Short mmCIF file of C-alpha atoms in Angstrom, two decimals:
data_model
loop_
_atom_site.label_atom_id
_atom_site.label_comp_id
_atom_site.label_asym_id
_atom_site.label_seq_id
_atom_site.Cartn_x
_atom_site.Cartn_y
_atom_site.Cartn_z
CA UNK A 1 0.00 0.00 0.00
CA UNK A 2 2.83 2.42 0.73
CA UNK A 3 4.00 2.09 -2.90
CA UNK A 4 0.59 3.06 -4.29
CA UNK A 5 0.58 6.42 -2.55
CA UNK A 6 3.70 7.82 -0.90
CA UNK A 7 4.07 11.41 0.36
CA UNK A 8 1.32 12.63 -1.94
CA UNK A 9 2.87 10.88 -4.93
CA UNK A 10 0.33 8.67 -6.68
CA UNK A 11 1.38 5.76 -8.89
CA UNK A 12 4.87 5.59 -7.40
CA UNK A 13 5.77 2.19 -8.87
CA UNK A 14 4.58 3.18 -12.35
CA UNK A 15 6.58 6.41 -12.24
CA UNK A 16 9.73 4.61 -11.10
CA UNK A 17 9.46 2.24 -14.05
CA UNK A 18 8.70 4.99 -16.58
CA UNK A 19 11.68 7.07 -15.34
CA UNK A 20 13.93 4.38 -16.79
CA UNK A 21 12.67 5.26 -20.29
CA UNK A 22 11.45 8.85 -20.11
CA UNK A 23 13.48 11.76 -18.70
CA UNK A 24 12.50 12.59 -15.11
CA UNK A 25 12.16 16.27 -16.03
CA UNK A 26 9.48 15.40 -18.58
CA UNK A 27 7.59 13.01 -16.30
CA UNK A 28 7.53 15.27 -13.25
CA UNK A 29 6.26 18.42 -14.93
CA UNK A 30 2.69 19.60 -14.30
CA UNK A 31 -0.04 18.34 -16.60
CA UNK A 32 -0.71 20.52 -19.62
CA UNK A 33 -3.61 20.54 -22.01
CA UNK A 34 -3.53 20.72 -25.76
CA UNK A 35 -5.63 22.56 -28.27
CA UNK A 36 -7.65 21.13 -31.09
CA UNK A 37 -7.64 22.70 -34.58
CA UNK A 38 -11.24 23.95 -34.43
CA UNK A 39 -10.63 26.94 -36.69
CA UNK A 40 -9.10 24.75 -39.39
CA UNK A 41 -11.92 22.22 -39.13
CA UNK A 42 -14.56 24.94 -39.46
CA UNK A 43 -12.79 26.51 -42.43
CA UNK A 44 -12.23 23.23 -44.26
CA UNK A 45 -13.62 19.85 -43.23
CA UNK A 46 -16.72 21.08 -41.37
CA UNK A 47 -17.56 23.97 -43.68
CA UNK A 48 -20.39 22.05 -45.43
CA UNK A 49 -21.97 21.26 -42.06
CA UNK A 50 -21.68 24.89 -40.94
CA UNK A 51 -23.44 26.03 -44.11
CA UNK A 52 -26.12 23.36 -43.71
CA UNK A 53 -26.89 23.92 -40.02
CA UNK A 54 -26.48 27.71 -40.09
CA UNK A 55 -28.47 28.19 -43.28
CA UNK A 56 -31.14 30.91 -43.25
CA UNK A 57 -34.02 28.56 -44.16
CA UNK A 58 -32.87 25.97 -41.64
CA UNK A 59 -32.67 28.60 -38.89
CA UNK A 60 -36.05 30.11 -39.82
CA UNK A 61 -37.71 26.71 -39.75
CA UNK A 62 -36.10 25.94 -36.41
CA UNK A 63 -37.24 29.26 -34.91
CA UNK A 64 -34.73 29.22 -32.03
CA UNK A 65 -32.15 31.85 -32.98
CA UNK A 66 -32.13 35.28 -34.53
CA UNK A 67 -31.23 33.97 -37.97
CA UNK A 68 -30.00 37.34 -39.26
CA UNK A 69 -27.49 37.63 -36.43
CA UNK A 70 -26.29 34.05 -36.95
CA UNK A 71 -25.84 34.73 -40.67
CA UNK A 72 -23.83 37.88 -39.87
CA UNK A 73 -21.56 35.91 -37.54
CA UNK A 74 -21.13 33.08 -40.06
CA UNK A 75 -20.36 35.48 -42.91
CA UNK A 76 -17.91 37.47 -40.77
CA UNK A 77 -16.12 34.27 -39.79
CA UNK A 78 -15.72 33.15 -43.39
CA UNK A 79 -14.52 36.63 -44.36
CA UNK A 80 -11.63 36.28 -41.94
CA UNK A 81 -12.97 37.39 -38.55
CA UNK A 82 -11.44 34.59 -36.51
CA UNK A 83 -12.79 35.90 -33.19
CA UNK A 84 -16.06 34.16 -34.11
CA UNK A 85 -14.45 30.70 -34.10
CA UNK A 86 -15.79 29.68 -30.68
CA UNK A 87 -19.27 31.03 -31.41
CA UNK A 88 -19.49 29.15 -34.73
CA UNK A 89 -18.20 25.97 -33.08
CA UNK A 90 -20.76 26.24 -30.26
CA UNK A 91 -23.60 26.93 -32.67
CA UNK A 92 -22.62 24.02 -34.89
CA UNK A 93 -22.36 21.64 -31.93
CA UNK A 94 -25.75 22.77 -30.64
CA UNK A 95 -27.35 22.40 -34.05
CA UNK A 96 -25.95 18.91 -34.53
CA UNK A 97 -27.10 17.92 -31.04
CA UNK A 98 -30.54 19.42 -31.64
CA UNK A 99 -30.82 17.64 -34.98
CA UNK A 100 -29.96 14.28 -33.43
CA UNK A 101 -31.87 14.44 -30.14
CA UNK A 102 -34.67 17.00 -30.43
CA UNK A 103 -35.90 16.67 -34.00
CA UNK A 104 -36.52 12.95 -33.61
CA UNK A 105 -38.65 13.54 -30.51
CA UNK A 106 -40.99 16.02 -32.25
#
């Protein structure tokens, strides 16, 4: 039991084994996150989905959002205004969720 948790150090045995193969400096640093290429996805691979789910007719039919404002944001994003990346991503994720879970229940 003392090897599982020693002086606040969890996974002591595992770390001792890994230190043989990975530099101690790398293993003992704090955890860090990593980003995902959302902007690139929205500009390339997911662009057809953005245009489908944030289409004026689609938004009007859905009657949830102010479609004119969404269209302004979408157009600004595709004209180079990258500050809208998170908003477009959130809208797309909501629309895809809504399409999967809410449309089928109506």
